[in-house]
Coordinates of C-alpha atoms in Angstrom, one line a residue:
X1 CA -142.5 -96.5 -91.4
X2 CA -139.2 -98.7 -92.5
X3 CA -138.3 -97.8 -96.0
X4 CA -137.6 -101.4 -96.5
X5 CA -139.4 -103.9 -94.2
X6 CA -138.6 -107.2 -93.6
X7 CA -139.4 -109.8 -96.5
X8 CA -142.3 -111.6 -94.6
X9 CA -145.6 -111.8 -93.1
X10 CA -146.4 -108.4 -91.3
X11 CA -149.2 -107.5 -88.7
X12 CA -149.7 -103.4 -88.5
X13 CA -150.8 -102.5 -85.4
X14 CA -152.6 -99.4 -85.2
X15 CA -152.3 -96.7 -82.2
X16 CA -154.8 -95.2 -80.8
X17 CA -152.2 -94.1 -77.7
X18 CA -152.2 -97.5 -75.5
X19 CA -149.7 -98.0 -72.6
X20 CA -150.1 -101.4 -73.9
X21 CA -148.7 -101.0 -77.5
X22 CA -145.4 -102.0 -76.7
X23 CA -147.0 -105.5 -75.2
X24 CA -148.9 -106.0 -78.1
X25 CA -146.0 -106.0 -80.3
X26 CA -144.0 -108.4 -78.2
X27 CA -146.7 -110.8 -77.9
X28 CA -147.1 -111.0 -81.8
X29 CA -143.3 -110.9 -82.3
X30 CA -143.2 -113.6 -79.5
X31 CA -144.6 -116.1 -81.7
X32 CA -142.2 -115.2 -84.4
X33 CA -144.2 -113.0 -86.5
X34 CA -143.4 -109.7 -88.0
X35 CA -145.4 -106.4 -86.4
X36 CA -144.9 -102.4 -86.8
X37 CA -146.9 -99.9 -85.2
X38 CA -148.5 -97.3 -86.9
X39 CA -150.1 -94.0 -86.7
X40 CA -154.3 -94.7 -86.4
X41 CA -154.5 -92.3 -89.1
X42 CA -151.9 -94.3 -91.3
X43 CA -153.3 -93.8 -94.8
X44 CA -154.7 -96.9 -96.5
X45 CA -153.3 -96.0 -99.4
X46 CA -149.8 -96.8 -97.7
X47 CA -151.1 -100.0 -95.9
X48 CA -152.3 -101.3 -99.3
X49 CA -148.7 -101.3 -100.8
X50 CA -147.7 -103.8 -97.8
X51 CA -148.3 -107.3 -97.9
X52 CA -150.5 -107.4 -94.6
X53 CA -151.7 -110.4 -93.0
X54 CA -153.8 -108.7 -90.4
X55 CA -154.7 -105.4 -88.5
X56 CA -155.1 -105.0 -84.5
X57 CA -156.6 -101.9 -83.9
X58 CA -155.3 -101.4 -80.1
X59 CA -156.7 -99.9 -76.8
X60 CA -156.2 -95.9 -76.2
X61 CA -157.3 -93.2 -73.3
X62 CA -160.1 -91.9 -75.3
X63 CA -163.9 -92.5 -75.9
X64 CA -165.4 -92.9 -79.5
X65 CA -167.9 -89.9 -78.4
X66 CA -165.2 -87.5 -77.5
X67 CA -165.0 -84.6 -80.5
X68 CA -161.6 -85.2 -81.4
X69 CA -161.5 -89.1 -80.9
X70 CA -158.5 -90.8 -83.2
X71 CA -160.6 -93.2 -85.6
X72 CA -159.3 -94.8 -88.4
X73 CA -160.4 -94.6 -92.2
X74 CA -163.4 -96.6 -92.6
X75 CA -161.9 -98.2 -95.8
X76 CA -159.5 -100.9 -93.5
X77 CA -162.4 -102.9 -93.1
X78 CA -162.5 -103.0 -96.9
X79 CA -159.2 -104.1 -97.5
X80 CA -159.9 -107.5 -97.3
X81 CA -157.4 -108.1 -94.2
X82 CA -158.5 -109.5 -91.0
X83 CA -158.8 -107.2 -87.9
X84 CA -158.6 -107.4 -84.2
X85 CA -159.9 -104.8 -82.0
X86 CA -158.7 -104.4 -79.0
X87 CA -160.9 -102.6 -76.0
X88 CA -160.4 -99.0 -78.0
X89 CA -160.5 -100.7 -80.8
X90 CA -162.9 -102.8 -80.7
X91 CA -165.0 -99.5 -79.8
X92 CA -163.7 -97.7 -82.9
X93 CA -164.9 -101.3 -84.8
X94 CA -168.2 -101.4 -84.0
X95 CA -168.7 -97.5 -83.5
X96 CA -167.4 -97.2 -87.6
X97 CA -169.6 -100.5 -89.2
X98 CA -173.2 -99.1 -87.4
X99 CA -172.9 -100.7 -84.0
X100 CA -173.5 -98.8 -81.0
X101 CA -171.3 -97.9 -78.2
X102 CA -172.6 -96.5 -75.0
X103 CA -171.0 -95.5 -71.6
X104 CA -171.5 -98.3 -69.2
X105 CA -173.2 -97.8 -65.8
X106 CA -170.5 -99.9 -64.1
X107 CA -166.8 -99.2 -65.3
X108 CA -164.6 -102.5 -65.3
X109 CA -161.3 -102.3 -63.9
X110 CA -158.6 -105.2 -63.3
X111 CA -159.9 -109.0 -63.3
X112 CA -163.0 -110.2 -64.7
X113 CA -164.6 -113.7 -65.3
X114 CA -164.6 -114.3 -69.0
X115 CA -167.4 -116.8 -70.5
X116 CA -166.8 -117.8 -73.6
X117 CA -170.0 -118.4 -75.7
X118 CA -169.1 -119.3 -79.1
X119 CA -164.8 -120.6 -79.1
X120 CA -164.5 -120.6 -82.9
X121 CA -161.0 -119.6 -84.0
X122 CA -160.5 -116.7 -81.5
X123 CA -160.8 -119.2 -78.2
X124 CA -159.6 -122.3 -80.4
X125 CA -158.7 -125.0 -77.7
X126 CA -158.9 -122.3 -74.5
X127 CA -161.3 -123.1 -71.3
X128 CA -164.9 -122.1 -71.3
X129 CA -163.9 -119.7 -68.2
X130 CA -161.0 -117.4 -68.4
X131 CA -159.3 -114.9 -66.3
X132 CA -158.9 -110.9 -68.3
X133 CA -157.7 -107.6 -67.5
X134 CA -160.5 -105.1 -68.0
X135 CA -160.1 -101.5 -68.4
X136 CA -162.9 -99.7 -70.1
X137 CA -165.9 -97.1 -69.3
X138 CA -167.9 -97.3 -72.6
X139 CA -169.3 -100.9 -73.5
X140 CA -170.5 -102.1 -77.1
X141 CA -174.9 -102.3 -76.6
X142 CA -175.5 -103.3 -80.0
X143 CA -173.6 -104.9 -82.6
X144 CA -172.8 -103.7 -86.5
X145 CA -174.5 -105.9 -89.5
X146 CA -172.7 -109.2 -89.5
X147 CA -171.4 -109.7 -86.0
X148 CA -172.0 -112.1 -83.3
X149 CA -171.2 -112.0 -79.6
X150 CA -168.7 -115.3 -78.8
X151 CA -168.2 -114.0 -75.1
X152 CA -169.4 -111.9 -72.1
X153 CA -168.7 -111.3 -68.0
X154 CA -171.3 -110.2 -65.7
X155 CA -170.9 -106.5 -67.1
X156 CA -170.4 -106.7 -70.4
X157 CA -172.6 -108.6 -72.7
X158 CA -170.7 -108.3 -75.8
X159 CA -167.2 -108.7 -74.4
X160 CA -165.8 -110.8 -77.3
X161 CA -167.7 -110.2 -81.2
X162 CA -167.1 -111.6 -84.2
X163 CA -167.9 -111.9 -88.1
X164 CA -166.1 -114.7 -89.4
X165 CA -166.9 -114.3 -93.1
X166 CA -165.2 -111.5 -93.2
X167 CA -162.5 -111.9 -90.2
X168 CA -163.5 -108.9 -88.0
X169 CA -162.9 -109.8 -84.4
X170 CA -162.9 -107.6 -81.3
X171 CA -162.1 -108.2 -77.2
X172 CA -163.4 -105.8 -74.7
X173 CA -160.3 -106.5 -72.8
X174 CA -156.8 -106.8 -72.8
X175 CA -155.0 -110.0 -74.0
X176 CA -151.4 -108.3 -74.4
X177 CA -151.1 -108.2 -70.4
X178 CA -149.8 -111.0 -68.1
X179 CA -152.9 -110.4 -66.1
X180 CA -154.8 -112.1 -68.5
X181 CA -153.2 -115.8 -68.6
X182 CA -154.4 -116.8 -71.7
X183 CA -154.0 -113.5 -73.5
X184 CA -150.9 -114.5 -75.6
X185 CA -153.1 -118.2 -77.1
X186 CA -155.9 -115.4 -77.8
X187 CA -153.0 -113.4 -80.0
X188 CA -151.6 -116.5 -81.7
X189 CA -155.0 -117.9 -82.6
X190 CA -155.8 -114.3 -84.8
X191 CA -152.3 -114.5 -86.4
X192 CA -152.2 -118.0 -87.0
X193 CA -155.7 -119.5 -87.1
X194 CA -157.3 -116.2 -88.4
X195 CA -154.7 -114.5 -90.2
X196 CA -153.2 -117.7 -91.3
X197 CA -149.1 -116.7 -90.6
X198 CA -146.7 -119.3 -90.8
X199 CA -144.7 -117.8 -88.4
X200 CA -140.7 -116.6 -90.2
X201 CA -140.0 -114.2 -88.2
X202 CA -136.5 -115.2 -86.4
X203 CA -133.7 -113.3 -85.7
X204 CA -130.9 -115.3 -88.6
X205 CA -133.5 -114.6 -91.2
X206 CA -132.9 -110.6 -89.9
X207 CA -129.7 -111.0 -90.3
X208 CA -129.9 -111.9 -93.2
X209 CA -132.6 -109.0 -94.4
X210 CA -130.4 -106.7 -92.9
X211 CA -127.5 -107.4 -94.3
X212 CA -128.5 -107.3 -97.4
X213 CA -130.1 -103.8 -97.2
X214 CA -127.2 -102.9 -95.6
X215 CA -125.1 -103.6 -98.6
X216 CA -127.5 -102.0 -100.9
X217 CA -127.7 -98.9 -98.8
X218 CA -123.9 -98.4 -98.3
X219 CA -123.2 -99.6 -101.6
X220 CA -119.1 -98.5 -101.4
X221 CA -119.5 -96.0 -98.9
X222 CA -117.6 -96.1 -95.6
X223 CA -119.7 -95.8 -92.1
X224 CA -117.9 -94.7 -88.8
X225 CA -119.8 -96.1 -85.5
X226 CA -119.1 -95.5 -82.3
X227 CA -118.4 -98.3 -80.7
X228 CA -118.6 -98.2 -76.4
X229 CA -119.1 -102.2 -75.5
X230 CA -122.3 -101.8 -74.8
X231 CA -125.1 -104.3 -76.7
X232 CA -126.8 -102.2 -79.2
X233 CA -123.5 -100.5 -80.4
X234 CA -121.9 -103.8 -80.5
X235 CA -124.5 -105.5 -82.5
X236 CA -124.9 -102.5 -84.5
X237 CA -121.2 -102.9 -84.9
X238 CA -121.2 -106.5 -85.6
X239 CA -124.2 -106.8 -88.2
X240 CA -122.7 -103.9 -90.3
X241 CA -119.1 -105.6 -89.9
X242 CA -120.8 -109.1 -91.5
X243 CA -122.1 -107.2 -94.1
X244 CA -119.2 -104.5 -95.5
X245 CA -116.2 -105.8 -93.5
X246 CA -113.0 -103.1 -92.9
X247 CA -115.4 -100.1 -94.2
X248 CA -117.0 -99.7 -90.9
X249 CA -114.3 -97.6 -88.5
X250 CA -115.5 -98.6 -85.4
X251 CA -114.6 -95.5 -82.7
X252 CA -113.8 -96.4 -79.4
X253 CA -113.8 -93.0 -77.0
X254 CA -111.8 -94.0 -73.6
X255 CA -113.4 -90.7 -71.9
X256 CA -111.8 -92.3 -68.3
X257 CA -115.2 -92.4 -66.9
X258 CA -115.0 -96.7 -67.6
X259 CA -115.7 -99.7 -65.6
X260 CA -112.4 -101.7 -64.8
X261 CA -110.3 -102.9 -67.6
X262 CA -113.3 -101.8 -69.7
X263 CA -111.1 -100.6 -72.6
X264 CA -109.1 -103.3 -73.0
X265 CA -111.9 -105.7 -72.7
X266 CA -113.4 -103.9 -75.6
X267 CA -110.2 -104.0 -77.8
X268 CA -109.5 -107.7 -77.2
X269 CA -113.5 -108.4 -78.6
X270 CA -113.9 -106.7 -81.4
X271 CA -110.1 -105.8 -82.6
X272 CA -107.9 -108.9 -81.7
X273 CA -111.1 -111.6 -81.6
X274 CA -113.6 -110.2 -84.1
X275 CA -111.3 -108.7 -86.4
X276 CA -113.0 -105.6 -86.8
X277 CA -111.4 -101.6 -87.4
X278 CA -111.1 -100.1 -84.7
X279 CA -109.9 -97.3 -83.7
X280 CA -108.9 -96.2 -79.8
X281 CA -108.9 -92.7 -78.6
X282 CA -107.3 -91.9 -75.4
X283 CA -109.3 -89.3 -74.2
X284 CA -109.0 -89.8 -70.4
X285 CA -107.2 -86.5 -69.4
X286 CA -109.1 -84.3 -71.3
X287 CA -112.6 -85.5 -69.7
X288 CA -110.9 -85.7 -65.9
X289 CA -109.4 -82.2 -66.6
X290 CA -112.7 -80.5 -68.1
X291 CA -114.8 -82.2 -65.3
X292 CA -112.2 -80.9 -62.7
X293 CA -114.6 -78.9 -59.8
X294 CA -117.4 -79.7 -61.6
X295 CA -120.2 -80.8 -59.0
X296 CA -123.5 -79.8 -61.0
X297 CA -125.0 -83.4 -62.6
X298 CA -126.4 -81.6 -65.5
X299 CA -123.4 -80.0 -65.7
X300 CA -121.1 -82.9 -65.7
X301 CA -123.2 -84.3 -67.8
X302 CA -122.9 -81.8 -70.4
X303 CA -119.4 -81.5 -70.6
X304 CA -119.0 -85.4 -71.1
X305 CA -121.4 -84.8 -74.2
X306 CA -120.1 -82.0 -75.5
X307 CA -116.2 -83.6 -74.5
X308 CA -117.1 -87.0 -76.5
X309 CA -119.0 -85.1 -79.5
X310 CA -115.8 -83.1 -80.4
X311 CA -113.3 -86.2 -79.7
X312 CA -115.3 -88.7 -82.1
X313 CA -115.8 -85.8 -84.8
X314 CA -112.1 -84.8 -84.7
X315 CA -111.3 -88.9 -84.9
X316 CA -113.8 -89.0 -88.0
X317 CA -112.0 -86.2 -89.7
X318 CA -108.4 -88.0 -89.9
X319 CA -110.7 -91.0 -91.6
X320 CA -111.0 -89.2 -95.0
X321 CA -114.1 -89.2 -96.9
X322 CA -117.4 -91.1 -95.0
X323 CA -120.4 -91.9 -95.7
X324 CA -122.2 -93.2 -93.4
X325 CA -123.1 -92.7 -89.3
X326 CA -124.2 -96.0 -87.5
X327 CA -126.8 -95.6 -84.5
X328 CA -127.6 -98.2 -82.5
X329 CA -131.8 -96.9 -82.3
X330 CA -134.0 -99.5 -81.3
X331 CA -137.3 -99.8 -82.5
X332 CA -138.7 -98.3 -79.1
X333 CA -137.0 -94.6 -79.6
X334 CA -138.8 -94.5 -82.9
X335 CA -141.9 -95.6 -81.2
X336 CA -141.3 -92.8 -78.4
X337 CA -140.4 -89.9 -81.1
X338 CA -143.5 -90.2 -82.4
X339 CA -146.4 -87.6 -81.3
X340 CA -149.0 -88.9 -78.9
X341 CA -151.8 -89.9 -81.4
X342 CA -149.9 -90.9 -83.9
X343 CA -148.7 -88.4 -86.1
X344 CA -147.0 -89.4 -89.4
X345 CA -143.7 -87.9 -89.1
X346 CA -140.4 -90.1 -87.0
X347 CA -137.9 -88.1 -85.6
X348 CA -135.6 -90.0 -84.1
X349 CA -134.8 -88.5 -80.3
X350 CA -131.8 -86.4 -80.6
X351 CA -130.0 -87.6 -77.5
X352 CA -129.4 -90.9 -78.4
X353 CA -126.4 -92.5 -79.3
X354 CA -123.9 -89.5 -80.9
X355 CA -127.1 -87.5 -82.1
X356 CA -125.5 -84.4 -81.3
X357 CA -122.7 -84.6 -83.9
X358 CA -122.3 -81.1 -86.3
X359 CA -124.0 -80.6 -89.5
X360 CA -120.7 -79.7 -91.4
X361 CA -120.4 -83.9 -91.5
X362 CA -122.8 -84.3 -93.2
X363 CA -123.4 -88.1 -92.8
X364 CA -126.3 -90.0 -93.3
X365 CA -127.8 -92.6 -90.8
X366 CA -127.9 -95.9 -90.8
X367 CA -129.6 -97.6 -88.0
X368 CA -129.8 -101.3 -88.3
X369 CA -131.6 -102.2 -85.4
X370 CA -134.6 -99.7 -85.4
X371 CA -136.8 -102.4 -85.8
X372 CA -135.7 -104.0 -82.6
X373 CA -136.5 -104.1 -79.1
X374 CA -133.8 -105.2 -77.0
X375 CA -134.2 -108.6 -76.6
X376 CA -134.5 -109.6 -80.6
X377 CA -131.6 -107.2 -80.2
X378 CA -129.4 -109.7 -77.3
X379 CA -130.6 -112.7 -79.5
X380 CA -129.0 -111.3 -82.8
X381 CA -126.3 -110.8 -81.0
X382 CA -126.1 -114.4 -79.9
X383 CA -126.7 -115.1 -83.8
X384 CA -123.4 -112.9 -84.6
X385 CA -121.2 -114.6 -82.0
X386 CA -120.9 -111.8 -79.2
X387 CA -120.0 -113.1 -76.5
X388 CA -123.4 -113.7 -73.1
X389 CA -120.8 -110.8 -70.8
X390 CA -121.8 -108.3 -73.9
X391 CA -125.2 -109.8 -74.9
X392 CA -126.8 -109.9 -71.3
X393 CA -124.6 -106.7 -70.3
X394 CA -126.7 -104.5 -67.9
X395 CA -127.3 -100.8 -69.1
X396 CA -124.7 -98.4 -68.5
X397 CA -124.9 -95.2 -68.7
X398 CA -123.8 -92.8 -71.4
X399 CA -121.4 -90.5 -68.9
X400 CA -120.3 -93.7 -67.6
X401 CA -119.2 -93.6 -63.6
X402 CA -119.5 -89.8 -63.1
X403 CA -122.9 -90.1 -62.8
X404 CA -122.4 -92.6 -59.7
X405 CA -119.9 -90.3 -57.8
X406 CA -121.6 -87.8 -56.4
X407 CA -120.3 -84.2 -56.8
X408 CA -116.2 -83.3 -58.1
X409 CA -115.0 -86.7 -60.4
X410 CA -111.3 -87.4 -59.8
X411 CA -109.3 -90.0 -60.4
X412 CA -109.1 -91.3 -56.7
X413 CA -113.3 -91.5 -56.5
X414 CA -113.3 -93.5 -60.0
X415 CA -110.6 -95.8 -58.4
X416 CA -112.3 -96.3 -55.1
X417 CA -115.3 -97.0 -57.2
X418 CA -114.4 -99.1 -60.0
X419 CA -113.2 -101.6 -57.3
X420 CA -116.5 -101.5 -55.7
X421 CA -117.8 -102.2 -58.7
X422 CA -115.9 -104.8 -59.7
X423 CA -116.5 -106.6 -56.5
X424 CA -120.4 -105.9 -57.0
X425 CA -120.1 -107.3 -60.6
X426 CA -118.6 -110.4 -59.2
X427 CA -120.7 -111.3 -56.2
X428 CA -123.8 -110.7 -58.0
X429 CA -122.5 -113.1 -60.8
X430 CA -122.7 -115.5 -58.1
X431 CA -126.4 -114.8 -57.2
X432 CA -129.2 -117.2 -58.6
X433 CA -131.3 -114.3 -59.0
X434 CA -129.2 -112.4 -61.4
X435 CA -131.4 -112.6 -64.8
X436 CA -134.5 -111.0 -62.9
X437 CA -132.1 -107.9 -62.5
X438 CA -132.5 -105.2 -64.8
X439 CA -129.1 -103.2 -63.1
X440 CA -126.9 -103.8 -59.6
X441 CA -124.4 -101.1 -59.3
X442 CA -122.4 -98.9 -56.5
X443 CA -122.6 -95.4 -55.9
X444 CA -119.8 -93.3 -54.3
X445 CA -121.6 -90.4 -52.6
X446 CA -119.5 -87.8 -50.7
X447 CA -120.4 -88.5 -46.9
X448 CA -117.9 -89.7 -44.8
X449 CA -118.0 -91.2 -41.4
X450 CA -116.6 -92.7 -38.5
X451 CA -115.7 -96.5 -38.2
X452 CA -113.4 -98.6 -36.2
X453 CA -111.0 -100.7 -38.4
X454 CA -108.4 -103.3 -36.2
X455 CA -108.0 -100.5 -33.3
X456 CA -108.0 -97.5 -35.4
X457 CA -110.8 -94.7 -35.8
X458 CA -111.0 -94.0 -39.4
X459 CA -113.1 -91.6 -41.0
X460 CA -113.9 -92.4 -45.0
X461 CA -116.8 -92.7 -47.6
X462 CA -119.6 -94.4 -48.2
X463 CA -121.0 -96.6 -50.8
X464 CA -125.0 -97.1 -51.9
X465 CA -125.8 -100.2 -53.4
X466 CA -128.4 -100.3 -56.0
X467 CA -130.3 -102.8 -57.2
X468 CA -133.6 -103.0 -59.3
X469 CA -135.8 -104.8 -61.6
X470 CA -137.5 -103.4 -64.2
X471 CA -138.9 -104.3 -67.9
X472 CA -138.1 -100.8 -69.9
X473 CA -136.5 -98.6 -67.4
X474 CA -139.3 -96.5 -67.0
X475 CA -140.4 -97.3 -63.4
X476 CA -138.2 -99.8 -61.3
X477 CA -138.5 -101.5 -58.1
X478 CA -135.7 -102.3 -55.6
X479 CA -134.7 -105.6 -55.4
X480 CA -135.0 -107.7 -52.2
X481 CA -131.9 -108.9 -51.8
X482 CA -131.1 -111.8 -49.5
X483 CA -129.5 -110.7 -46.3
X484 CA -126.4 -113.0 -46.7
X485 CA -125.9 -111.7 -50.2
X486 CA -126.1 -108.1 -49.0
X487 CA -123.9 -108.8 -45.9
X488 CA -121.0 -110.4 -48.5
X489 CA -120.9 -107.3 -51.0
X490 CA -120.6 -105.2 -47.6
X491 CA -117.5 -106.9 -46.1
X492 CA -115.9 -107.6 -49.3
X493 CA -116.1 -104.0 -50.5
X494 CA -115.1 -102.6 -46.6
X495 CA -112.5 -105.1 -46.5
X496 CA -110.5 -104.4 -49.8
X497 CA -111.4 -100.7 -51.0
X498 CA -109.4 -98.2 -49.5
X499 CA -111.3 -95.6 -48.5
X500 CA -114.3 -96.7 -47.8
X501 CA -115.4 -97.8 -44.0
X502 CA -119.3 -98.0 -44.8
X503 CA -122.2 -99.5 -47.2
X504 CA -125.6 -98.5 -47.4
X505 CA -128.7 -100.1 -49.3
X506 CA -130.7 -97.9 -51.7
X507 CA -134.2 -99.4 -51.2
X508 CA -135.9 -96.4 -53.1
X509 CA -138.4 -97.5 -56.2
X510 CA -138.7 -95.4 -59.8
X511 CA -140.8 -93.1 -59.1
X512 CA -140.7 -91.5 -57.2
X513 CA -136.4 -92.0 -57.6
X514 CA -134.5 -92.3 -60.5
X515 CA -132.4 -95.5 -60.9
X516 CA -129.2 -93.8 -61.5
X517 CA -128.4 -91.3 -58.4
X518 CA -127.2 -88.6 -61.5

């Protein structure tokens, strides 16, 4: 849990290890109210020192009867806080207040025809038929002290309950998903007409939070951040920039592995536009010359690390006396470094950002935007003035183009495929489709082949093409492309990079690929 929360109205979500959890959160968010997750076994003790507007208990894996299932403390229902069960937690609900849960003799999976009985607050101006996403094996058979059933499909008879007098509500199924088309009204009607929010949640007035925890944190300190160009460093950047000026050093690593003119693209924004300190490293030779043979992708990978890890921390040294180290962590990699049920402890996943930086510095954290996923992220940004190329930047990748050349990285690959990229950059700029992408990128791969170019037989490499939508990066699907716009990248990148004579279409999905080829 945040040390220091936003100053508004918070729902707590409670896991109970949903796929869903994430959804949840961005459907309450969505309507501009303020959510965390929390373990199922938070104690109440800490949930009483918030100033809660509501609880949704969410959907999980396992079954109320199982001997180890994850239930909550009884005394939430006493807290005077109104609660939302969802599937799982509506289980847990009824299972903890003297209901009954049994195992159903027909499992519901997918659609289902919802009827709602009773609309009251839950189903406030919704259809008396509605379209949900089941997923359950146990059903509720008979209902605590106090509730009522306000819905039901053919194989569920209680799947929506209530007790309005004391704000308990629970759906058998799952409102967070677009599969159910009226899910995100059901969410808004608990936190507004339930749980009475207002809704002040919005991205300036997180700026504003944050920069004033920032100051108080920091105090005089200094913090050192490195800054690569990508959004979450940049925002990280930015935010701690509006709030303590010159005493953030910004560090900007050029390891060689860049996109083209990516350095000086970065220097321009933030140094000669934005005004901020930064510092530039010129590391490109001592990357190119410890990656020289090196065909292994773990290996390559390790050596960038481990190549970046001692630049920044020899950079930091010449800096005097710091503070501070700023992360750019978003509010899934907390989520994620959490154990499976919940536990109480965050440990925040050591490979991300500069996590692997020695002991002997001694610096303390300071992650801005761990209560952010990564679009409130892109609309802070927006807020602070960074520029839509940096806000609605695609992901890159940490060991930047050597894990899209496949096997030795040398300075005539990177060339050859820095002007691929650039030319996929700038046709797929041109493509209507373009905000559905989640990345579009080259690959130089080390197969070479015969072509006919003019009169002459040439023999040179190849380059994949890879594009892919996706929602988190942890599955994707390759994009279809129209033919003409696939056809254009081709001759363009044949046509005007040297060295290559052929280009190929990666039409391979996450799993059972990875997006990157390295």
């Amino acid at each position: 849990m945040s040390e220091e929360r936003f100053r508004g109205e918070l729902i707590a979500v409670l896991d109970f290890g949903s796929q869903y959890n994430q959804l949840i959160m961005r459907r309450v968010r969505g309507s501009r109210v303020y959510c965390e997750l929390f373990p199922y076994n938070v104690p109440v003790s800490s949930l009483k020192k918030l100033k809660l507007k509501g609880i949704i208990l969410s959907g999980g894996p396992a079954s109320v009867f199982e001997k180890n299932a994850p239930l909550p403390s009884p005394e939430i229902f006493k807290m005077g806080v109104p609660v939302l069960g969802i599937c799982y937690g509506m289980q847990v609900m009824v299972h903890l207040m003297g209901g009954e849960v049994a195992p159903a003799k027909k499992r519901e999976y997918g659609a289902s025809e919802l009827l709602v009985d009773k609309a009251g607050e839950l189903f406030y101006q919704l259809p008396p038929k509605l379209i949900v996403w089941m997923s359950h094996g146990d059903k509720v058979v008979k209902l605590p002290s106090g509730f009522e059933g306000i819905a039901h499909t053919k194989n569920s008879l209680f799947a929506a309950i209530q007790d309005r007098k004391r704000k308990f509500y629970g759906v058998q199924f799952h409102p967070e998903v677009s599969h159910t088309p009226e899910g995100e009204e059901i969410i808004q009607n608990f936190i507004f007409q339930v749980c009475a929010c207002s809704g002040n949640w919005t991205m300036s007035s997180f700026i504003e939070h944050s920069i004033n925890k920032i100051r108080k944190e920091v105090d005089r300190g200094r913090v050192i951040c490195a800054l690569s160009g990508g959004v979450d460093s940049s925002v990280t950047a930015m935010l701690i920039h509006r709030a303590i000026g010159k005493r953030i050093i910004c560090i900007f690593v050029n390891n060689g592995l860049l996109r083209e003119a990516e350095a000086e693209k970065v220097l321009s924004t933030f140094k000669d536009h934005f005004h901020l300190n930064v510092r530039y490293v010129d590391a490109e030779e001592r990357f190119l010359k410890r990656l020289k043979g090196v065909k292994d992708p773990e290996k390559k990978r390790k050596i960038i690390g481990e190549t970046f890890i001692q630049v920044f921390t020899e950079e930091a040294k010449k800096l005097g006396k710091i503070d501070f180290l700023a992360q750019g962590t978003l509010y899934p990699d907390v989520i994620e470094s959490r154990s499976t049920r919940g536990g109480p402890s965050i440990t925040i996943k050591s490979h991300h950002n500069v996590g692997g930086l020695p002991s002997s510095m001694k610096l303390k954290l300071l992650e801005p935007l761990k209560e952010l996923f990564k679009d409130e992220v892109r609309m802070v940004g927006r807020e602070l003035g960074l520029p839509e190329r940096i806000v609605n930047r695609q992901p890159f990748p940490g060991p930047g183009l050597a894990v899209r050349i496949l096997g030795e990285v040398n300075r005539r690959r990177l060339n050859i495929l820095r002007q691929a990229d650039s030319i996929v950059e700038e046709e797929m700029e041109k493509y209507e489709g373009i905000s559905r992408i989640w990345q579009s990128f080259p690959v130089l791969i080390p197969v070479k082949s015969v072509g006919v170019m003019g009169d002459s037989r040439t023999y040179e490499w190849t380059v994949v093409l890879r594009a892919v939508t996706s929602r988190d990066g942890m599955t994707a699907d390759w994009v279809r492309l129209p033919y003409d716009l696939l056809d254009r990248i081709s001759r363009h990148i044949i046509n005007e990079v040297k060295g290559v004579n052929r280009v190929v279409y990666d039409i391979s999905s996450k799993p059972p690929a990875t997006i990157e080829w390295e």
